Tab-separated table of C-alpha atoms in Angstrom:
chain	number	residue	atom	x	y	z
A	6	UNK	CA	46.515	-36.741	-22.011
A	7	UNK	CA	42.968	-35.856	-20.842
A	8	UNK	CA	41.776	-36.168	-17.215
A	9	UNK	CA	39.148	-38.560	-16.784
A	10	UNK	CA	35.616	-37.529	-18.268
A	11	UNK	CA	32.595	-40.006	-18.080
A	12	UNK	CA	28.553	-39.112	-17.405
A	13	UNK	CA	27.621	-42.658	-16.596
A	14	UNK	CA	30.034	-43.217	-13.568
A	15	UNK	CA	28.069	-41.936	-9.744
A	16	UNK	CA	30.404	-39.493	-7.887
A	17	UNK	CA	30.618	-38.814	-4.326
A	18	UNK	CA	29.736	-37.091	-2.221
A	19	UNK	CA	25.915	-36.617	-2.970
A	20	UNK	CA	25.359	-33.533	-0.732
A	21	UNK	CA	24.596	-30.923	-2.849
A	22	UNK	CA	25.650	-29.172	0.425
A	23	UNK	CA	29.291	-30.306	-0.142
A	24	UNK	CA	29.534	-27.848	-3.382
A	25	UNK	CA	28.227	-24.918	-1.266
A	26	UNK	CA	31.568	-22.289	-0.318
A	27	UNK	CA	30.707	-21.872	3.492
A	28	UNK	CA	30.483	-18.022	3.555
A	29	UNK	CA	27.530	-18.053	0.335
A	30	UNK	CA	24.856	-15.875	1.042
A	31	UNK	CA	22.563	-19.053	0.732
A	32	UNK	CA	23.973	-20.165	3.890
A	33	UNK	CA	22.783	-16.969	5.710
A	34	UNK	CA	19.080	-17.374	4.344
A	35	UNK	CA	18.878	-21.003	5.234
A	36	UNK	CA	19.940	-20.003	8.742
A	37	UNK	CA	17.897	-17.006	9.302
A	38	UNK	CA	14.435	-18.714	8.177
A	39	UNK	CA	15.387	-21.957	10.351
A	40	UNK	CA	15.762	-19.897	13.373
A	41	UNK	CA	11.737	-18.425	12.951
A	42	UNK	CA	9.495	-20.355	14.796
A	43	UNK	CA	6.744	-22.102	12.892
A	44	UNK	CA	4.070	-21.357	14.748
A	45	UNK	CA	4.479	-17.879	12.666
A	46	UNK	CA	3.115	-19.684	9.365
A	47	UNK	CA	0.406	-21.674	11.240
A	48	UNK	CA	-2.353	-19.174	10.834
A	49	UNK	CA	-1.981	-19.099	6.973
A	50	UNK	CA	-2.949	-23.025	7.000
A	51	UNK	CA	-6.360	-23.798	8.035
A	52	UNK	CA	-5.514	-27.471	7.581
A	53	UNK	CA	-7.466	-29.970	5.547
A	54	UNK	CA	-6.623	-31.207	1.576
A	55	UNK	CA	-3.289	-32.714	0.669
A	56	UNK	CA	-0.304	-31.927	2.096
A	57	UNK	CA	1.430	-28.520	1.427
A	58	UNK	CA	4.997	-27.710	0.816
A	59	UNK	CA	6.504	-26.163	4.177
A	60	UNK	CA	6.067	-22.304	4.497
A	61	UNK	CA	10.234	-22.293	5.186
A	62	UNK	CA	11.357	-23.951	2.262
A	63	UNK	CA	9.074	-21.840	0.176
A	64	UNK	CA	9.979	-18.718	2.155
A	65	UNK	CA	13.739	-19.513	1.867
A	66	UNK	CA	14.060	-20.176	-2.209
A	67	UNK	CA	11.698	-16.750	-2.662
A	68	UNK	CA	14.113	-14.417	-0.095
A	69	UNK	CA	16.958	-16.422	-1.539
A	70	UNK	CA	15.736	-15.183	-5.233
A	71	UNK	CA	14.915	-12.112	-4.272
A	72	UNK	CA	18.741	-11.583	-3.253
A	73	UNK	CA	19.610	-12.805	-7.158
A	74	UNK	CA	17.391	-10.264	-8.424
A	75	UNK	CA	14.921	-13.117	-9.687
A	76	UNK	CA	11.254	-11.865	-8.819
A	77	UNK	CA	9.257	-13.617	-11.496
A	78	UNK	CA	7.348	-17.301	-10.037
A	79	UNK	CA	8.353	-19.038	-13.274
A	80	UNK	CA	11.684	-18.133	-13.358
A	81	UNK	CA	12.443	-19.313	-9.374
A	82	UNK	CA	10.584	-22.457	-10.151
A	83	UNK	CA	13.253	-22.767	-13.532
A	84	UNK	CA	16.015	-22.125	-10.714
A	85	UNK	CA	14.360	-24.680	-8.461
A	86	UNK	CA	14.684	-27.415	-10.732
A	87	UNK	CA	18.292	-26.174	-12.155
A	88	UNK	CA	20.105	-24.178	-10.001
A	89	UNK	CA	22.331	-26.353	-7.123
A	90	UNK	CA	21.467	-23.150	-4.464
A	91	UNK	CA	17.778	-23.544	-5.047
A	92	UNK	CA	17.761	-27.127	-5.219
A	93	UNK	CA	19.841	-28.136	-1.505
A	94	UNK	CA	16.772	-24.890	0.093
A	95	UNK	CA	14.431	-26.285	-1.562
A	96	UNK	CA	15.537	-30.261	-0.487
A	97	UNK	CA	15.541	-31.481	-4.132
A	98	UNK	CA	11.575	-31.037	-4.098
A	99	UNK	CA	10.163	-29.066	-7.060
A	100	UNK	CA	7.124	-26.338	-6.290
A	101	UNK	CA	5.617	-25.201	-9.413
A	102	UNK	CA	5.587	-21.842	-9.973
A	103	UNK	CA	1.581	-21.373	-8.989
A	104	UNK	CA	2.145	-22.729	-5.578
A	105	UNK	CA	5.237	-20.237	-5.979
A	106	UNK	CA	3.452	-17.818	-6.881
A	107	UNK	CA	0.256	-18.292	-4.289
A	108	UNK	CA	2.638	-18.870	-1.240
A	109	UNK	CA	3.791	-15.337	-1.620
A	110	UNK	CA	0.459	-13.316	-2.861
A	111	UNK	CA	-2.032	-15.080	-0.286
A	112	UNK	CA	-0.245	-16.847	2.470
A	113	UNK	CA	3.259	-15.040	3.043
A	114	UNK	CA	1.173	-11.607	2.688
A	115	UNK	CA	-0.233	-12.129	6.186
A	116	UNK	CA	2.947	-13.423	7.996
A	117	UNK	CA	5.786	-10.946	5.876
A	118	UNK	CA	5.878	-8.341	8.387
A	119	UNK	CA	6.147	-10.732	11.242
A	120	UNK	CA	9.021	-12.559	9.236
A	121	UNK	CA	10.775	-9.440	8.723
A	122	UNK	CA	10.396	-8.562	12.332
A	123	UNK	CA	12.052	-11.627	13.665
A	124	UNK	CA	15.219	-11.627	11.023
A	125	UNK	CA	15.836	-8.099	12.443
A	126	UNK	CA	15.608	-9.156	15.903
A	127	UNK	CA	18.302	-12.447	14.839
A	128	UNK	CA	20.430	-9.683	13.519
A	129	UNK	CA	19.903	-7.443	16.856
A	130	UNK	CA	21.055	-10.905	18.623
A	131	UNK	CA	23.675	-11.016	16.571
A	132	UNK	CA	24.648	-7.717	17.144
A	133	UNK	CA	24.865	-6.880	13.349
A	134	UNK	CA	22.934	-4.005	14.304
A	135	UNK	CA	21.806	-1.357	17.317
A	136	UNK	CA	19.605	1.083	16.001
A	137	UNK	CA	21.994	3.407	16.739
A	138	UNK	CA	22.343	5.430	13.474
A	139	UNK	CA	19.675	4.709	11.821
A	140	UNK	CA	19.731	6.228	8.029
A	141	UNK	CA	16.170	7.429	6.772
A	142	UNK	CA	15.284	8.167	3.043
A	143	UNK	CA	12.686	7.941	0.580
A	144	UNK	CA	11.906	7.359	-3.026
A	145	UNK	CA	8.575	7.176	-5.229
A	146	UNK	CA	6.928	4.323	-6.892
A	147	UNK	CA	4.839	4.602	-9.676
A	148	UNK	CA	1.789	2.786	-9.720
A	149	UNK	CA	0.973	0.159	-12.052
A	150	UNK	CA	-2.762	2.134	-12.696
A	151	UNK	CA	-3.117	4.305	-16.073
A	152	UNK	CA	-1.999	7.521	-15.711
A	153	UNK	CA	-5.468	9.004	-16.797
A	154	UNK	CA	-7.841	7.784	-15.032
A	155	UNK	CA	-7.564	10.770	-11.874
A	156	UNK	CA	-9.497	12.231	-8.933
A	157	UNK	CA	-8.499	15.619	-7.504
A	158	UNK	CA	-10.443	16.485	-4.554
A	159	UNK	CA	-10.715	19.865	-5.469
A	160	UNK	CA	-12.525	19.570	-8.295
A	161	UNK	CA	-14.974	17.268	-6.708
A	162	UNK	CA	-15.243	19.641	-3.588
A	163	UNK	CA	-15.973	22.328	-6.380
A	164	UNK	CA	-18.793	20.305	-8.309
A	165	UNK	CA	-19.880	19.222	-5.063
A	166	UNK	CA	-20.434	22.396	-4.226
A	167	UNK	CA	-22.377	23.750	-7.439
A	168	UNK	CA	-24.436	20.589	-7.073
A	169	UNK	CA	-25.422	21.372	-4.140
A	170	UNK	CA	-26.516	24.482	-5.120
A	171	UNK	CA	-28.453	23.457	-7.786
A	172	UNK	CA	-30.294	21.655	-5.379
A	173	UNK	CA	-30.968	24.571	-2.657
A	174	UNK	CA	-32.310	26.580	-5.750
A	175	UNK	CA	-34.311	23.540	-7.143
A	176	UNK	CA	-36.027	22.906	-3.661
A	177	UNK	CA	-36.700	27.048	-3.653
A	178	UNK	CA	-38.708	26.376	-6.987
A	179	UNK	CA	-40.684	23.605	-5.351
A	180	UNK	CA	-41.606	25.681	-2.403
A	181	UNK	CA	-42.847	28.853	-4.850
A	182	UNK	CA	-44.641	26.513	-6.648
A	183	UNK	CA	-46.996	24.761	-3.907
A	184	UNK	CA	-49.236	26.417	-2.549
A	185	UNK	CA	-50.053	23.542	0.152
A	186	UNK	CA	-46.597	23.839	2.192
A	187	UNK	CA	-48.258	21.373	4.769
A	188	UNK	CA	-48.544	18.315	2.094
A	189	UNK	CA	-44.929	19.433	0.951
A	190	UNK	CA	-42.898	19.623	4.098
A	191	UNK	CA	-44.961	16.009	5.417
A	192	UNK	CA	-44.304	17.389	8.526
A	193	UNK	CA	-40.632	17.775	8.344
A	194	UNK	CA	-38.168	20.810	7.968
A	195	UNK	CA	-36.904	20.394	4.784
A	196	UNK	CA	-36.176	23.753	4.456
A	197	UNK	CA	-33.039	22.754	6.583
A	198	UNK	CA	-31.628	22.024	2.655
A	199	UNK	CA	-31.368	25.508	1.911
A	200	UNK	CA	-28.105	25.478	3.603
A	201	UNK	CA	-26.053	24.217	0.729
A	202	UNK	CA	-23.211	23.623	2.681
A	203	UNK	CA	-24.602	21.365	5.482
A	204	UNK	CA	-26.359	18.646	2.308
A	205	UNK	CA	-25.429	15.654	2.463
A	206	UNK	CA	-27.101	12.717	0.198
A	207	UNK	CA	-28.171	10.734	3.402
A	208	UNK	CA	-30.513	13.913	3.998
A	209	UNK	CA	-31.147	15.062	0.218
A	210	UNK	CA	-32.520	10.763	-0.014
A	211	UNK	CA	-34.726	11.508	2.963
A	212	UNK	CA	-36.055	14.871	0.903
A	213	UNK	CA	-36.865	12.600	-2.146
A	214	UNK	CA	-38.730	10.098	-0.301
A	215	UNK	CA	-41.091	12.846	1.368
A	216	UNK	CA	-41.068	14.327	-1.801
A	217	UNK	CA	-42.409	11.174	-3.578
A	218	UNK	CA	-45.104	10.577	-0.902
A	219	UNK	CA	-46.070	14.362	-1.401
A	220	UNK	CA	-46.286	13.354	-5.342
A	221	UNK	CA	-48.789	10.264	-4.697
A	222	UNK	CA	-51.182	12.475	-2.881
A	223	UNK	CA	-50.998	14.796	-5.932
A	224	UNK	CA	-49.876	12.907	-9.467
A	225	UNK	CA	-50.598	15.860	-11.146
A	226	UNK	CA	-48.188	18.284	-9.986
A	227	UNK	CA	-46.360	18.670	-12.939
A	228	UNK	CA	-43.433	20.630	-11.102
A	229	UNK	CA	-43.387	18.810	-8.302
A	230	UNK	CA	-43.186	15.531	-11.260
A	231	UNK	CA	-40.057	17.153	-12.747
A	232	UNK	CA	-37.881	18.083	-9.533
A	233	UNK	CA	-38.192	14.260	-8.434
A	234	UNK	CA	-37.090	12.341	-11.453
A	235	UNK	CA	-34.378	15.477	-11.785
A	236	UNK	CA	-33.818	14.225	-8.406
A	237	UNK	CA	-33.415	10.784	-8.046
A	238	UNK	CA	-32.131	10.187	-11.515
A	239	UNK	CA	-29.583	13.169	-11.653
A	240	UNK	CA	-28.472	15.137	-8.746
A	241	UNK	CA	-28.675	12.241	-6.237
A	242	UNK	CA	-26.592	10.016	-7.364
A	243	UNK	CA	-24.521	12.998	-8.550
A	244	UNK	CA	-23.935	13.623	-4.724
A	245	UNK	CA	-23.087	10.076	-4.046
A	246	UNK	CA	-20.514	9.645	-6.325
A	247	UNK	CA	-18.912	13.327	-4.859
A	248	UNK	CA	-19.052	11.964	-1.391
A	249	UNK	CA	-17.841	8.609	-1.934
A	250	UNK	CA	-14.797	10.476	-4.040
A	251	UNK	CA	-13.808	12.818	-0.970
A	252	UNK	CA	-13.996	10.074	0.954
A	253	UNK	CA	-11.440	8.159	-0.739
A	254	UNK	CA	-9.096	10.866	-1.233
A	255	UNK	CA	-9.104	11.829	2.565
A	256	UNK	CA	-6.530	14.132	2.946
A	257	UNK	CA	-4.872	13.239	0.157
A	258	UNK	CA	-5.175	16.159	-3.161
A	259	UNK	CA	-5.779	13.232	-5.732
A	260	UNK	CA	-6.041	9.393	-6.028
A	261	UNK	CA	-6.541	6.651	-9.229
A	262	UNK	CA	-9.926	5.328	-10.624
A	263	UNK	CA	-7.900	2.067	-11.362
A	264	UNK	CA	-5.889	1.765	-8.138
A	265	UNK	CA	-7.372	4.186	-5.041
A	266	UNK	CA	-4.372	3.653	-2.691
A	267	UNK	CA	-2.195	5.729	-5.057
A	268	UNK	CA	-1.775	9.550	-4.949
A	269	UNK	CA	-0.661	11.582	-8.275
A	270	UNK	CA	2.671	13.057	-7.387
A	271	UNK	CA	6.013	13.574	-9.575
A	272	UNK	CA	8.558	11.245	-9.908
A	273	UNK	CA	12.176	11.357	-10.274
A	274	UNK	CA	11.841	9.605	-13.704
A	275	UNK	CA	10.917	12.270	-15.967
A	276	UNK	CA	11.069	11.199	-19.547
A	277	UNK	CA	9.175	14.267	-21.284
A	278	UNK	CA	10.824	17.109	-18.996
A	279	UNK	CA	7.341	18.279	-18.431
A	280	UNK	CA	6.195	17.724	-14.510
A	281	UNK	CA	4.236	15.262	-15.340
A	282	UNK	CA	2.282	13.362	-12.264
A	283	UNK	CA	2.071	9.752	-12.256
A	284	UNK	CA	0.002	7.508	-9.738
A	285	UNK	CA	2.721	6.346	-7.379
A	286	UNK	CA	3.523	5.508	-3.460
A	287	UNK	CA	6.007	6.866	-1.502
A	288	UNK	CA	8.362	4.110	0.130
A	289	UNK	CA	10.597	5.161	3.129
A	290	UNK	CA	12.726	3.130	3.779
A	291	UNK	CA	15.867	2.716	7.335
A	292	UNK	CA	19.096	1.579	7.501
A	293	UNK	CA	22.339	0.574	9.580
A	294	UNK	CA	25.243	-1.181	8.600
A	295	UNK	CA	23.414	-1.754	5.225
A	296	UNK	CA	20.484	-3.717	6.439
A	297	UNK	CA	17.390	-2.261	6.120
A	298	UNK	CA	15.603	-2.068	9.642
A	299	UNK	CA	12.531	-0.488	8.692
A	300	UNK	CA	10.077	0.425	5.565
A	301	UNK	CA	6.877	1.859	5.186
A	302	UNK	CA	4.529	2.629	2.387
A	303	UNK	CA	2.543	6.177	1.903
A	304	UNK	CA	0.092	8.228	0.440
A	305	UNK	CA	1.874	11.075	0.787
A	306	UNK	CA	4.268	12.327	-2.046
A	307	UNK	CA	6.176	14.617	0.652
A	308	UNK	CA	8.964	12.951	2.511
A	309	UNK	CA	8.020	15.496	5.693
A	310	UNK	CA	4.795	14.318	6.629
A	311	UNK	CA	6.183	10.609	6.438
A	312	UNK	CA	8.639	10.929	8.839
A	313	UNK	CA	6.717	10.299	12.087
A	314	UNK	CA	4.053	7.724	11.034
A	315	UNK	CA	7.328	5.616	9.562
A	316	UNK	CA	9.298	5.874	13.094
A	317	UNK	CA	5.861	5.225	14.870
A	318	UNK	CA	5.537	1.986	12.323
A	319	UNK	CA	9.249	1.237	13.328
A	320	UNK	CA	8.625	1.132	17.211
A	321	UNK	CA	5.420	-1.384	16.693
A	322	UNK	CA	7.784	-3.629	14.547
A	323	UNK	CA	10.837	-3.255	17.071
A	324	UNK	CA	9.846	-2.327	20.088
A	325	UNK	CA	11.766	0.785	20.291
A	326	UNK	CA	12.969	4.045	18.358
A	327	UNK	CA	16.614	4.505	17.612
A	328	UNK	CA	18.814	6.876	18.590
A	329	UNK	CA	19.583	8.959	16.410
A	330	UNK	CA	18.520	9.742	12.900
A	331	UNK	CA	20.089	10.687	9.790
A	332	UNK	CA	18.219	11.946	6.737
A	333	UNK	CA	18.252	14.595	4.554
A	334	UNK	CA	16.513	18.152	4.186
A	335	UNK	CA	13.233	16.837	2.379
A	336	UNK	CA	12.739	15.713	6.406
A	337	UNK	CA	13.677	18.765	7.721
A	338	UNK	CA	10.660	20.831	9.134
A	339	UNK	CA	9.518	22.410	12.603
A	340	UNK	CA	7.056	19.806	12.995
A	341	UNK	CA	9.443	16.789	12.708
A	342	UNK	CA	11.816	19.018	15.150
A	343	UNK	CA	9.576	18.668	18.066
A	344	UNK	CA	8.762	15.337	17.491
A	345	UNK	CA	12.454	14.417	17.775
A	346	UNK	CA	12.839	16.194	20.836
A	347	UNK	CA	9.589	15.326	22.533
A	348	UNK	CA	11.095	11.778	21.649
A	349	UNK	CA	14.429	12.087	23.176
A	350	UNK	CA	16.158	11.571	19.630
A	351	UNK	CA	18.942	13.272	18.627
A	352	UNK	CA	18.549	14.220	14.785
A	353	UNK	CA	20.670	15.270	11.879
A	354	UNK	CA	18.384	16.321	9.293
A	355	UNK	CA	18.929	19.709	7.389
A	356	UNK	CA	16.287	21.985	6.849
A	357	UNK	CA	15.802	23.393	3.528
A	358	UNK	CA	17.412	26.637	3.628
A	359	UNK	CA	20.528	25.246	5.553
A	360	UNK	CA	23.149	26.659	3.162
């Protein structure tokens, strides 16, 4: 009536392989990581301590779970110890999520790029693709940094400047005020910080220093007292903080107090309808025959100025450009123009007025 059930009876065959269908995406993992040489994970073991799990199995079961949409190092270790696709990678051993999880944040972060680099020269081998056509867009990623905690650069340029105008008229008081300009200046020109816009705090800490030598000859000096502790307390480290801020932002209009890398710029996401700017990168990203050939990560929230650092990126990874580019009218600009044709590329990118 029923076909035969029973749980205490061993079945053949053992292979988990057996139960695989031979076209499964797993298949295609296992094959591409077994064709990278190992000598690509050998500089992310210094040797020493027990014995690790191998860098392929560990890179296999996380690509593999990446293609299932699984990103979270508990939930690939669950899959590890249930799942028959991560168990026949993964050789029936059982990586706890921490060694999961420290493969791919410590080790793998040095040797990604070269992994990707390879798998998209096994599928130029394979002639999967040519980098003829190669399809370029771009989307934003918000950062995960509060939303609050900004930078613009041109406020800082503008207290920057004020600051250092307080000083130049500080340093004016000092030199009405003493009538010994010889002990003041120690023999240096410090009138040189009149000019507001040349101060820098290298020079302005240089200015305090003579300045405190110039107050131990004369403790007294009530003004001269004042100016200093205004000075080295205040409008010193004032200037640092401005400097180290413009540094930071470059040439970027704004970055995060909680995460420096990212740049305020709008997102598609807009719940509140208001323009709202949200720490976030800018990830370009290529394509032919729906693999993805290149990506690149930017500072820049416009997908213009991305488009010749991410080709340049593309031609370290690959050795060459491709042929011709497709990509929409956020690309489209005189600048990028030139470079395609200075590069021999033919382009079909739109510029922004087109229709």
């Amino acid at each position: 009536m029923y076909i035969q059930y029973t749980m205490d009876q061993l079945f053949l065959p053992m292979d988990l392989e057996a139960d695989i269908p031979e076209n499964h995406i797993v298949r295609v993992v296992n094959d591409a990581v077994n064709r990278l040489s190992d000598s690509i994970f050998n500089a992310a073991y210094p040797g020493g301590g027990r014995h690790s799990y191998h860098p392929k199995m560990l890179t296999k079961i996380i690509i593999y779970a990446y293609t299932q949409r699984i990103y979270s190092s508990r939930q690939i270790a669950k899959a590890v110890r249930e799942n028959i696709m991560f168990m026949w990678l993964a050789a029936r051993q059982q990586p706890d999520f921490r060694t999961i999880n420290r493969f791919r944040s410590e080790r793998m972060k040095e040797v990604l790029e070269t992994v990707f680099t390879h798998v998209l020269e096994l599928l130029v081998q394979e002639q999967y693709v040519s980098l003829e056509h190669y399809f370029l867009d771009g989307t934003k990623f918000e950062a995960n940094a509060n939303r609050y905690t900004f930078v613009w650069k041109k406020a800082v340029v503008k207290h920057q400047a004020k600051l250092q105008e307080k000083v130049h008229i500080l340093f004016q008081t000092i030199e009405a005020a003493e009538s010994e300009e010889d002990a003041l200046h120690a023999g240096t020109d410090l009138p040189e910080l009149g000019e507001a816009s040349s101060l820098t705090a290298e020079k302005l800490e240089n200015a305090v220093q003579q300045l405190e030598e110039a107050l131990q000859e004369k403790p007294k000096n009530k003004t001269l007292k004042k100016a200093v502790r205004q000075l080295r307390k205040d409008l010193l480290p004032r200037l640092q903080k401005y400097e180290h801020q413009i540094e930071t932002a470059g040439e970027r209009n704004s970055y995060s107090k909680t995460d420096s890398d990212a740049t305020f710029m709008r997102m598609k996401e807009d719940h509140m309808r208001n323009g709202q700017l949200k720490p976030g990168y800018n990830v370009q990203m290529g394509t032919e025959n729906q693999f993805v050939l290149g990506y690149s990560v930017h500072q820049r929230p416009t997908d213009t100025k991305c488009l010749k650092p991410h080709l340049e990126h593309l031609e370290e990874s690959l050795g060459r450009r491709p042929e011709m580019v497709i990509a929409d009218a956020g690309y489209g600009s005189e600048e990028n123009y030139s470079y395609f044709k200075e590069q021999n590329i033919q382009a079909i990118v739109k510029y922004g007025t087109y229709h």
